[in-house]
């Protein structure tokens, strides 16, 4: 009667287990990371929308806010928006200091490495108690960084705010400002489209993933391999808060980075 396993059988069994683990564990880690980031992305959207909604109750609609100057944008963030966020630390305006929680290297989908201050010219940056980093700037500064058209139409000239009204053309889809959110702060991977995303602040008071009210091609052009990655939050939401990498359904483009 056989009373145990031979060394060959043990080695063979361990080899099979190793192969299975090698093929399944990375997939499990990927799915876990993806779900975590998407949940944080949803949370950020809810947090910013609630902050702006509460701000309009006490400070009036966005067309009464001071959008036309750098000081005006900083004041909007410091005096109107920040008091309605759960802020743990106030960073400097255009972050370029040595504080590792506020200023750190990030990677773009284009494969290059940047500092936050190089890729997003924020007028104000805060670190929230949940660990996320929120930077804020006006639409003119954001659009001048070479992002192409934004806001509610394909004509950039009617999407930029003008004067103090932020209602050029009276269009509620006018882009007034932009939030950049790193959902886990200075924790890795610190990559645009992977844990760093962009939200537009529109004249209507809505906070939407940047580019979500544009056409599919605009979203794809700005969230594909080699792009700036600034419409990746819109790409995720347009795909039902999910991503695909190949064999996508009609109208859904492959996501450029794996979580």
Tab-separated table of C-alpha atoms in Angstrom:
chain	number	residue	atom	x	y	z
A	1	UNK	CA	0.000	0.000	0.000
A	2	UNK	CA	1.248	3.421	-0.959
A	3	UNK	CA	1.805	5.583	2.162
A	4	UNK	CA	2.600	9.013	0.767
A	5	UNK	CA	3.691	11.040	-2.193
A	6	UNK	CA	6.921	10.632	-4.024
A	7	UNK	CA	9.257	13.589	-4.421
A	8	UNK	CA	8.396	13.744	-8.113
A	9	UNK	CA	4.678	13.975	-7.324
A	10	UNK	CA	5.240	16.747	-4.769
A	11	UNK	CA	7.410	18.741	-7.160
A	12	UNK	CA	4.885	18.288	-9.970
A	13	UNK	CA	2.013	19.432	-7.739
A	14	UNK	CA	3.929	22.494	-6.557
A	15	UNK	CA	4.819	23.327	-10.159
A	16	UNK	CA	1.168	23.207	-11.188
A	17	UNK	CA	0.189	25.400	-8.235
A	18	UNK	CA	2.957	27.836	-9.157
A	19	UNK	CA	1.772	28.089	-12.752
A	20	UNK	CA	-1.829	28.689	-11.651
A	21	UNK	CA	-0.737	31.330	-9.139
A	22	UNK	CA	1.461	33.056	-11.698
A	23	UNK	CA	-1.450	33.411	-14.110
A	24	UNK	CA	-4.247	34.263	-11.658
A	25	UNK	CA	-2.629	36.447	-8.968
A	26	UNK	CA	-1.624	39.299	-11.335
A	27	UNK	CA	-5.167	39.347	-12.712
A	28	UNK	CA	-6.610	39.473	-9.202
A	29	UNK	CA	-4.259	42.303	-8.232
A	30	UNK	CA	-5.159	44.192	-11.411
A	31	UNK	CA	-8.901	43.850	-10.768
A	32	UNK	CA	-8.507	44.890	-7.121
A	33	UNK	CA	-6.468	47.957	-8.070
A	34	UNK	CA	-8.918	48.910	-10.799
A	35	UNK	CA	-11.946	48.649	-8.507
A	36	UNK	CA	-10.203	50.696	-5.821
A	37	UNK	CA	-9.256	53.498	-8.216
A	38	UNK	CA	-12.718	53.634	-9.777
A	39	UNK	CA	-14.358	53.787	-6.347
A	40	UNK	CA	-12.013	56.634	-5.404
A	41	UNK	CA	-12.833	58.328	-8.703
A	42	UNK	CA	-16.544	58.131	-7.923
A	43	UNK	CA	-15.917	59.464	-4.428
A	44	UNK	CA	-13.944	62.425	-5.765
A	45	UNK	CA	-16.727	63.299	-8.191
A	46	UNK	CA	-19.305	63.190	-5.395
A	47	UNK	CA	-17.120	65.229	-3.033
A	48	UNK	CA	-16.446	67.998	-5.564
A	49	UNK	CA	-20.055	68.165	-6.742
A	50	UNK	CA	-21.288	68.469	-3.165
A	51	UNK	CA	-18.734	71.191	-2.408
A	52	UNK	CA	-19.745	73.274	-5.435
A	53	UNK	CA	-23.457	72.751	-4.755
A	54	UNK	CA	-23.075	73.913	-1.156
A	55	UNK	CA	-20.980	76.866	-2.328
A	56	UNK	CA	-23.707	78.060	-4.702
A	57	UNK	CA	-26.217	78.080	-1.846
A	58	UNK	CA	-24.233	80.607	0.174
A	59	UNK	CA	-22.123	82.347	-2.509
A	60	UNK	CA	-24.473	82.484	-5.479
A	61	UNK	CA	-24.241	80.945	-8.917
A	62	UNK	CA	-20.903	80.542	-10.657
A	63	UNK	CA	-21.480	83.506	-12.976
A	64	UNK	CA	-21.123	85.795	-9.930
A	65	UNK	CA	-17.735	84.403	-8.889
A	66	UNK	CA	-14.481	86.178	-9.766
A	67	UNK	CA	-12.893	84.112	-12.535
A	68	UNK	CA	-10.936	86.744	-14.432
A	69	UNK	CA	-7.774	87.109	-12.342
A	70	UNK	CA	-5.232	84.800	-10.772
A	71	UNK	CA	-6.091	86.157	-7.325
A	72	UNK	CA	-9.751	85.602	-8.111
A	73	UNK	CA	-9.206	81.923	-8.878
A	74	UNK	CA	-7.150	81.439	-5.704
A	75	UNK	CA	-9.859	83.187	-3.687
A	76	UNK	CA	-12.538	80.967	-5.205
A	77	UNK	CA	-10.617	77.893	-4.070
A	78	UNK	CA	-9.553	79.226	-0.658
A	79	UNK	CA	-12.705	81.088	0.382
A	80	UNK	CA	-15.535	79.323	-1.449
A	81	UNK	CA	-14.538	75.733	-2.258
A	82	UNK	CA	-11.951	74.732	0.370
A	83	UNK	CA	-14.196	75.417	3.397
A	84	UNK	CA	-16.548	72.799	1.963
A	85	UNK	CA	-13.879	70.125	1.580
A	86	UNK	CA	-12.375	67.980	4.320
A	87	UNK	CA	-8.929	69.563	4.002
A	88	UNK	CA	-5.989	68.210	5.947
A	89	UNK	CA	-3.239	70.442	4.562
A	90	UNK	CA	-3.062	73.583	2.417
A	91	UNK	CA	-0.300	73.402	-0.179
A	92	UNK	CA	1.105	76.442	-1.933
A	93	UNK	CA	-0.628	77.688	-5.058
A	94	UNK	CA	1.358	76.456	-8.066
A	95	UNK	CA	3.054	73.589	-6.224
A	96	UNK	CA	6.801	73.536	-6.768
A	97	UNK	CA	8.215	73.278	-3.246
A	98	UNK	CA	9.884	70.415	-1.424
A	99	UNK	CA	6.839	69.121	0.463
A	100	UNK	CA	6.628	65.516	-0.771
A	101	UNK	CA	2.891	65.384	-0.059
A	102	UNK	CA	2.197	68.291	-2.399
A	103	UNK	CA	5.001	68.222	-4.970
A	104	UNK	CA	6.192	64.940	-6.460
A	105	UNK	CA	7.023	63.378	-9.845
A	106	UNK	CA	4.154	62.094	-11.946
A	107	UNK	CA	4.106	60.224	-15.240
A	108	UNK	CA	2.048	60.959	-18.282
A	109	UNK	CA	0.549	58.469	-20.708
A	110	UNK	CA	3.173	59.796	-23.099
A	111	UNK	CA	5.770	58.052	-20.916
A	112	UNK	CA	7.454	61.252	-19.732
A	113	UNK	CA	7.985	62.260	-16.110
A	114	UNK	CA	6.817	65.621	-14.823
A	115	UNK	CA	6.322	67.513	-11.596
A	116	UNK	CA	2.738	68.453	-10.792
A	117	UNK	CA	3.576	72.117	-11.342
A	118	UNK	CA	4.830	71.292	-14.855
A	119	UNK	CA	1.768	69.410	-16.037
A	120	UNK	CA	-0.983	71.385	-14.268
A	121	UNK	CA	-0.625	75.115	-13.589
A	122	UNK	CA	-2.766	75.159	-10.464
A	123	UNK	CA	-3.739	78.344	-8.670
A	124	UNK	CA	-4.410	76.415	-5.464
A	125	UNK	CA	-3.711	72.884	-4.192
A	126	UNK	CA	-4.963	71.070	-1.084
A	127	UNK	CA	-4.449	67.656	0.475
A	128	UNK	CA	-7.668	66.118	1.764
A	129	UNK	CA	-7.941	63.992	4.882
A	130	UNK	CA	-8.774	60.930	2.779
A	131	UNK	CA	-5.302	61.181	1.207
A	132	UNK	CA	-6.321	62.615	-2.156
A	133	UNK	CA	-4.694	65.699	-3.646
A	134	UNK	CA	-6.923	68.329	-5.273
A	135	UNK	CA	-5.501	71.104	-7.465
A	136	UNK	CA	-7.587	73.850	-9.046
A	137	UNK	CA	-7.097	76.271	-11.929
A	138	UNK	CA	-9.144	78.412	-14.297
A	139	UNK	CA	-10.258	77.311	-17.758
A	140	UNK	CA	-8.075	79.810	-19.638
A	141	UNK	CA	-4.893	78.543	-17.990
A	142	UNK	CA	-5.898	74.919	-18.491
A	143	UNK	CA	-6.834	75.348	-22.148
A	144	UNK	CA	-3.692	77.320	-22.896
A	145	UNK	CA	-1.653	74.231	-21.975
A	146	UNK	CA	-2.434	72.770	-25.393
A	147	UNK	CA	-5.440	70.625	-24.533
A	148	UNK	CA	-7.469	71.709	-27.519
A	149	UNK	CA	-11.087	72.701	-27.240
A	150	UNK	CA	-13.053	72.186	-24.044
A	151	UNK	CA	-16.412	73.059	-22.544
A	152	UNK	CA	-19.589	72.629	-24.494
A	153	UNK	CA	-18.778	72.954	-28.177
A	154	UNK	CA	-16.131	72.254	-30.786
A	155	UNK	CA	-15.385	75.974	-31.058
A	156	UNK	CA	-12.867	76.886	-28.369
A	157	UNK	CA	-13.701	80.594	-28.690
A	158	UNK	CA	-17.103	80.114	-27.065
A	159	UNK	CA	-15.890	77.702	-24.389
A	160	UNK	CA	-13.500	79.964	-22.515
A	161	UNK	CA	-14.944	82.189	-19.785
A	162	UNK	CA	-14.603	85.919	-20.209
A	163	UNK	CA	-14.706	88.722	-17.659
A	164	UNK	CA	-16.298	87.997	-14.309
A	165	UNK	CA	-19.417	86.297	-15.665
A	166	UNK	CA	-17.924	83.048	-16.946
A	167	UNK	CA	-20.828	82.802	-19.371
A	168	UNK	CA	-19.375	83.629	-22.769
A	169	UNK	CA	-22.285	83.000	-25.103
A	170	UNK	CA	-24.561	82.288	-22.127
A	171	UNK	CA	-23.859	78.563	-22.462
A	172	UNK	CA	-24.278	76.552	-19.239
A	173	UNK	CA	-21.723	74.056	-20.548
A	174	UNK	CA	-19.016	76.743	-20.563
A	175	UNK	CA	-15.872	75.501	-18.842
A	176	UNK	CA	-15.060	77.811	-15.910
A	177	UNK	CA	-12.370	75.909	-14.033
A	178	UNK	CA	-10.678	72.522	-13.762
A	179	UNK	CA	-9.789	70.244	-10.864
A	180	UNK	CA	-6.897	67.821	-11.095
A	181	UNK	CA	-7.326	64.999	-8.563
A	182	UNK	CA	-4.723	62.439	-7.532
A	183	UNK	CA	-7.045	59.956	-5.833
A	184	UNK	CA	-4.332	58.567	-3.541
A	185	UNK	CA	-2.045	61.582	-3.199
A	186	UNK	CA	1.675	60.956	-3.494
A	187	UNK	CA	1.301	57.168	-3.339
A	188	UNK	CA	2.278	55.273	-6.480
A	189	UNK	CA	1.714	54.959	-9.371
A	190	UNK	CA	1.248	58.769	-9.692
A	191	UNK	CA	0.274	58.502	-13.346
A	192	UNK	CA	-2.219	60.521	-15.369
A	193	UNK	CA	-5.089	58.253	-16.338
A	194	UNK	CA	-4.210	55.713	-13.654
A	195	UNK	CA	-4.668	57.593	-10.394
A	196	UNK	CA	-4.623	61.217	-11.600
A	197	UNK	CA	-7.765	62.556	-13.282
A	198	UNK	CA	-9.379	65.831	-14.375
A	199	UNK	CA	-12.813	67.300	-13.639
A	200	UNK	CA	-14.332	70.345	-15.317
A	201	UNK	CA	-16.272	72.989	-13.389
A	202	UNK	CA	-19.051	74.191	-15.686
A	203	UNK	CA	-21.170	77.338	-15.592
A	204	UNK	CA	-24.248	75.294	-14.667
A	205	UNK	CA	-22.510	74.307	-11.416
A	206	UNK	CA	-21.943	70.731	-12.550
A	207	UNK	CA	-18.645	68.960	-11.924
A	208	UNK	CA	-18.049	66.515	-14.765
A	209	UNK	CA	-15.066	64.468	-15.904
A	210	UNK	CA	-13.238	66.780	-18.283
A	211	UNK	CA	-14.401	66.191	-21.852
A	212	UNK	CA	-17.458	64.135	-20.911
A	213	UNK	CA	-19.790	66.538	-22.725
A	214	UNK	CA	-17.620	66.435	-25.852
A	215	UNK	CA	-17.723	63.913	-28.654
A	216	UNK	CA	-16.242	60.433	-28.524
A	217	UNK	CA	-13.286	61.438	-30.686
A	218	UNK	CA	-12.301	64.294	-28.342
A	219	UNK	CA	-12.296	61.881	-25.405
A	220	UNK	CA	-10.306	59.300	-27.345
A	221	UNK	CA	-7.766	61.827	-28.625
A	222	UNK	CA	-7.000	62.922	-25.048
A	223	UNK	CA	-6.962	59.468	-23.446
A	224	UNK	CA	-4.928	57.225	-25.701
A	225	UNK	CA	-1.310	56.099	-25.832
A	226	UNK	CA	0.935	59.147	-26.156
A	227	UNK	CA	-1.810	61.660	-25.319
A	228	UNK	CA	-2.066	64.016	-22.333
A	229	UNK	CA	-4.545	61.656	-20.614
A	230	UNK	CA	-6.804	64.466	-19.460
A	231	UNK	CA	-10.086	62.890	-20.597
A	232	UNK	CA	-9.453	59.481	-19.011
A	233	UNK	CA	-12.037	60.051	-16.259
A	234	UNK	CA	-14.546	60.815	-19.014
A	235	UNK	CA	-13.498	57.676	-20.862
A	236	UNK	CA	-14.096	55.562	-17.759
A	237	UNK	CA	-17.517	57.080	-17.046
A	238	UNK	CA	-18.612	56.818	-20.676
A	239	UNK	CA	-17.843	53.093	-20.429
A	240	UNK	CA	-20.110	52.665	-17.395
A	241	UNK	CA	-17.326	53.191	-14.811
A	242	UNK	CA	-15.219	50.464	-16.333
A	243	UNK	CA	-12.338	50.002	-18.760
A	244	UNK	CA	-11.570	47.598	-21.573
A	245	UNK	CA	-8.229	46.761	-23.157
A	246	UNK	CA	-9.170	44.798	-26.264
A	247	UNK	CA	-12.235	43.508	-28.112
A	248	UNK	CA	-14.249	46.435	-26.751
A	249	UNK	CA	-17.920	46.923	-27.524
A	250	UNK	CA	-18.862	49.207	-30.376
A	251	UNK	CA	-18.193	52.828	-29.502
A	252	UNK	CA	-15.818	51.954	-26.634
A	253	UNK	CA	-12.127	52.598	-27.217
A	254	UNK	CA	-9.363	50.579	-25.498
A	255	UNK	CA	-8.009	52.079	-22.301
A	256	UNK	CA	-4.339	53.099	-22.649
A	257	UNK	CA	-2.932	51.920	-19.296
A	258	UNK	CA	-3.481	48.916	-17.027
A	259	UNK	CA	-4.313	49.429	-13.400
